[in-house]
Amino acid sequence: MIDLELKIGDKKPGNALNAVFDLTERILKESPEAQIAILSKFKETVKELQKTFITKLHSEEIPDNLKIETVDRIQGLTVDYTIFLHPQCFCKLFS
């Protein structure tokens, strides 16, 4: 768990988006083939996470081993790591 200061009501907190990217990058440095699901309850948060990854990876697409979706859309998926960002409720980043 990573404890972050987040602005209440902000579904796209920049510091949390960057923390998710940094954590994912660290995982992939250790295990380049790892399957990672990055989840959030909010579509707005997911869209911003997707933009963050595309921008920071200097790519037009998110790599196949990363899934960035809402919790509802990813049911039944098996991955090596799950990162859950829920900025409205817990103000924490869980990994």
PDB file of C-alpha atoms in Angstrom:
ATOM      1  CA  MET A   1       0.000   0.000   0.000  1.00  0.00           C
ATOM      2  CA  ILE A   2       1.232   3.458  -0.871  1.00  0.00           C
ATOM      3  CA  ASP A   3      -0.225   6.308   1.175  1.00  0.00           C
ATOM      4  CA  LEU A   4      -0.756   9.470  -0.883  1.00  0.00           C
ATOM      5  CA  GLU A   5      -2.167  12.933  -0.249  1.00  0.00           C
ATOM      6  CA  LEU A   6      -5.068  13.272  -2.693  1.00  0.00           C
ATOM      7  CA  LYS A   7      -7.479  16.118  -3.278  1.00  0.00           C
ATOM      8  CA  ILE A   8     -10.998  15.059  -2.317  1.00  0.00           C
ATOM      9  CA  GLY A   9     -13.268  14.845  -5.344  1.00  0.00           C
ATOM     10  CA  ASP A  10     -10.428  14.591  -7.881  1.00  0.00           C
ATOM     11  CA  LYS A  11     -10.860  11.466 -10.006  1.00  0.00           C
ATOM     12  CA  LYS A  12      -7.629  12.214 -11.908  1.00  0.00           C
ATOM     13  CA  PRO A  13      -5.029  12.979  -9.218  1.00  0.00           C
ATOM     14  CA  GLY A  14      -1.707  13.561 -10.959  1.00  0.00           C
ATOM     15  CA  ASN A  15       0.423  12.317  -8.085  1.00  0.00           C
ATOM     16  CA  ALA A  16      -1.508   9.018  -7.948  1.00  0.00           C
ATOM     17  CA  LEU A  17      -1.331   8.548 -11.723  1.00  0.00           C
ATOM     18  CA  ASN A  18       2.434   9.067 -11.585  1.00  0.00           C
ATOM     19  CA  ALA A  19       2.767   6.721  -8.597  1.00  0.00           C
ATOM     20  CA  VAL A  20       0.899   3.982 -10.496  1.00  0.00           C
ATOM     21  CA  PHE A  21       3.173   4.464 -13.510  1.00  0.00           C
ATOM     22  CA  ASP A  22       6.316   4.396 -11.355  1.00  0.00           C
ATOM     23  CA  LEU A  23       5.192   1.248  -9.523  1.00  0.00           C
ATOM     24  CA  THR A  24       4.378  -0.475 -12.812  1.00  0.00           C
ATOM     25  CA  GLU A  25       7.757   0.523 -14.223  1.00  0.00           C
ATOM     26  CA  ARG A  26       9.533  -0.953 -11.166  1.00  0.00           C
ATOM     27  CA  ILE A  27       7.617  -4.222 -11.499  1.00  0.00           C
ATOM     28  CA  LEU A  28       8.460  -4.490 -15.197  1.00  0.00           C
ATOM     29  CA  LYS A  29      12.155  -3.815 -14.548  1.00  0.00           C
ATOM     30  CA  GLU A  30      12.217  -6.829 -12.210  1.00  0.00           C
ATOM     31  CA  SER A  31       9.885  -8.996 -14.324  1.00  0.00           C
ATOM     32  CA  PRO A  32       9.601  -7.734 -17.918  1.00  0.00           C
ATOM     33  CA  GLU A  33       7.043 -10.402 -18.843  1.00  0.00           C
ATOM     34  CA  ALA A  34       4.775  -9.783 -15.837  1.00  0.00           C
ATOM     35  CA  GLN A  35       1.054  -9.451 -16.515  1.00  0.00           C
ATOM     36  CA  ILE A  36      -0.304  -6.378 -14.703  1.00  0.00           C
ATOM     37  CA  ALA A  37      -3.887  -5.178 -14.254  1.00  0.00           C
ATOM     38  CA  ILE A  38      -4.330  -1.541 -13.248  1.00  0.00           C
ATOM     39  CA  LEU A  39      -7.872  -1.035 -12.024  1.00  0.00           C
ATOM     40  CA  SER A  40     -10.098   1.761 -10.851  1.00  0.00           C
ATOM     41  CA  LYS A  41     -13.769   2.085 -10.133  1.00  0.00           C
ATOM     42  CA  PHE A  42     -14.145   5.241 -12.222  1.00  0.00           C
ATOM     43  CA  LYS A  43     -14.063   5.464 -16.034  1.00  0.00           C
ATOM     44  CA  GLU A  44     -12.609   8.966 -15.765  1.00  0.00           C
ATOM     45  CA  THR A  45      -9.675   7.642 -13.715  1.00  0.00           C
ATOM     46  CA  VAL A  46      -9.102   4.763 -16.157  1.00  0.00           C
ATOM     47  CA  LYS A  47      -9.053   7.098 -19.173  1.00  0.00           C
ATOM     48  CA  GLU A  48      -6.524   9.344 -17.468  1.00  0.00           C
ATOM     49  CA  LEU A  49      -4.363   6.352 -16.477  1.00  0.00           C
ATOM     50  CA  GLN A  50      -4.404   5.174 -20.100  1.00  0.00           C
ATOM     51  CA  LYS A  51      -3.364   8.655 -21.298  1.00  0.00           C
ATOM     52  CA  THR A  52      -0.593   8.779 -18.692  1.00  0.00           C
ATOM     53  CA  PHE A  53       0.852   5.446 -19.808  1.00  0.00           C
ATOM     54  CA  ILE A  54       0.667   6.273 -23.520  1.00  0.00           C
ATOM     55  CA  THR A  55       2.347   9.640 -22.922  1.00  0.00           C
ATOM     56  CA  LYS A  56       5.086   8.351 -20.616  1.00  0.00           C
ATOM     57  CA  LEU A  57       5.807   5.291 -22.762  1.00  0.00           C
ATOM     58  CA  HIS A  58       5.961   7.463 -25.901  1.00  0.00           C
ATOM     59  CA  SER A  59       3.698   4.960 -27.595  1.00  0.00           C
ATOM     60  CA  GLU A  60       0.349   4.887 -29.354  1.00  0.00           C
ATOM     61  CA  GLU A  61      -0.707   1.756 -27.492  1.00  0.00           C
ATOM     62  CA  ILE A  62      -0.451   0.246 -24.060  1.00  0.00           C
ATOM     63  CA  PRO A  63       1.661  -2.955 -24.066  1.00  0.00           C
ATOM     64  CA  ASP A  64      -0.233  -6.271 -24.164  1.00  0.00           C
ATOM     65  CA  ASN A  65       0.958  -7.262 -20.692  1.00  0.00           C
ATOM     66  CA  LEU A  66      -0.751  -4.204 -19.137  1.00  0.00           C
ATOM     67  CA  LYS A  67      -4.508  -3.942 -18.745  1.00  0.00           C
ATOM     68  CA  ILE A  68      -5.919  -0.624 -17.574  1.00  0.00           C
ATOM     69  CA  GLU A  69      -9.653  -0.948 -17.015  1.00  0.00           C
ATOM     70  CA  THR A  70     -12.507  -0.492 -14.599  1.00  0.00           C
ATOM     71  CA  VAL A  71     -13.062  -3.232 -12.053  1.00  0.00           C
ATOM     72  CA  ASP A  72     -16.365  -4.115 -13.731  1.00  0.00           C
ATOM     73  CA  ARG A  73     -14.776  -4.730 -17.140  1.00  0.00           C
ATOM     74  CA  ILE A  74     -11.955  -6.993 -15.981  1.00  0.00           C
ATOM     75  CA  GLN A  75     -13.809  -9.673 -14.024  1.00  0.00           C
ATOM     76  CA  GLY A  76     -12.231 -13.105 -14.227  1.00  0.00           C
ATOM     77  CA  LEU A  77      -8.817 -11.957 -15.464  1.00  0.00           C
ATOM     78  CA  THR A  78      -5.777 -13.673 -13.963  1.00  0.00           C
ATOM     79  CA  VAL A  79      -2.594 -11.578 -13.739  1.00  0.00           C
ATOM     80  CA  ASP A  80       0.656 -11.542 -11.801  1.00  0.00           C
ATOM     81  CA  TYR A  81       0.047  -8.113 -10.230  1.00  0.00           C
ATOM     82  CA  THR A  82      -3.016  -5.973  -9.619  1.00  0.00           C
ATOM     83  CA  ILE A  83      -2.831  -2.275  -8.828  1.00  0.00           C
ATOM     84  CA  PHE A  84      -6.077  -0.728  -7.612  1.00  0.00           C
ATOM     85  CA  LEU A  85      -6.518   3.044  -7.538  1.00  0.00           C
ATOM     86  CA  HIS A  86      -9.637   4.368  -5.830  1.00  0.00           C
ATOM     87  CA  PRO A  87      -9.071   8.087  -5.246  1.00  0.00           C
ATOM     88  CA  GLN A  88     -12.588   8.902  -4.039  1.00  0.00           C
ATOM     89  CA  CYS A  89     -12.908   6.395  -1.248  1.00  0.00           C
ATOM     90  CA  PHE A  90      -9.650   5.422   0.397  1.00  0.00           C
ATOM     91  CA  CYS A  91      -7.232   8.102  -0.784  1.00  0.00           C
ATOM     92  CA  LYS A  92      -4.702   5.281  -1.009  1.00  0.00           C
ATOM     93  CA  LEU A  93      -3.033   3.368  -3.790  1.00  0.00           C
ATOM     94  CA  PHE A  94      -3.128  -0.390  -3.270  1.00  0.00           C
ATOM     95  CA  SER A  95      -0.783  -2.831  -4.940  1.00  0.00           C
TER      96      SER A  95
END
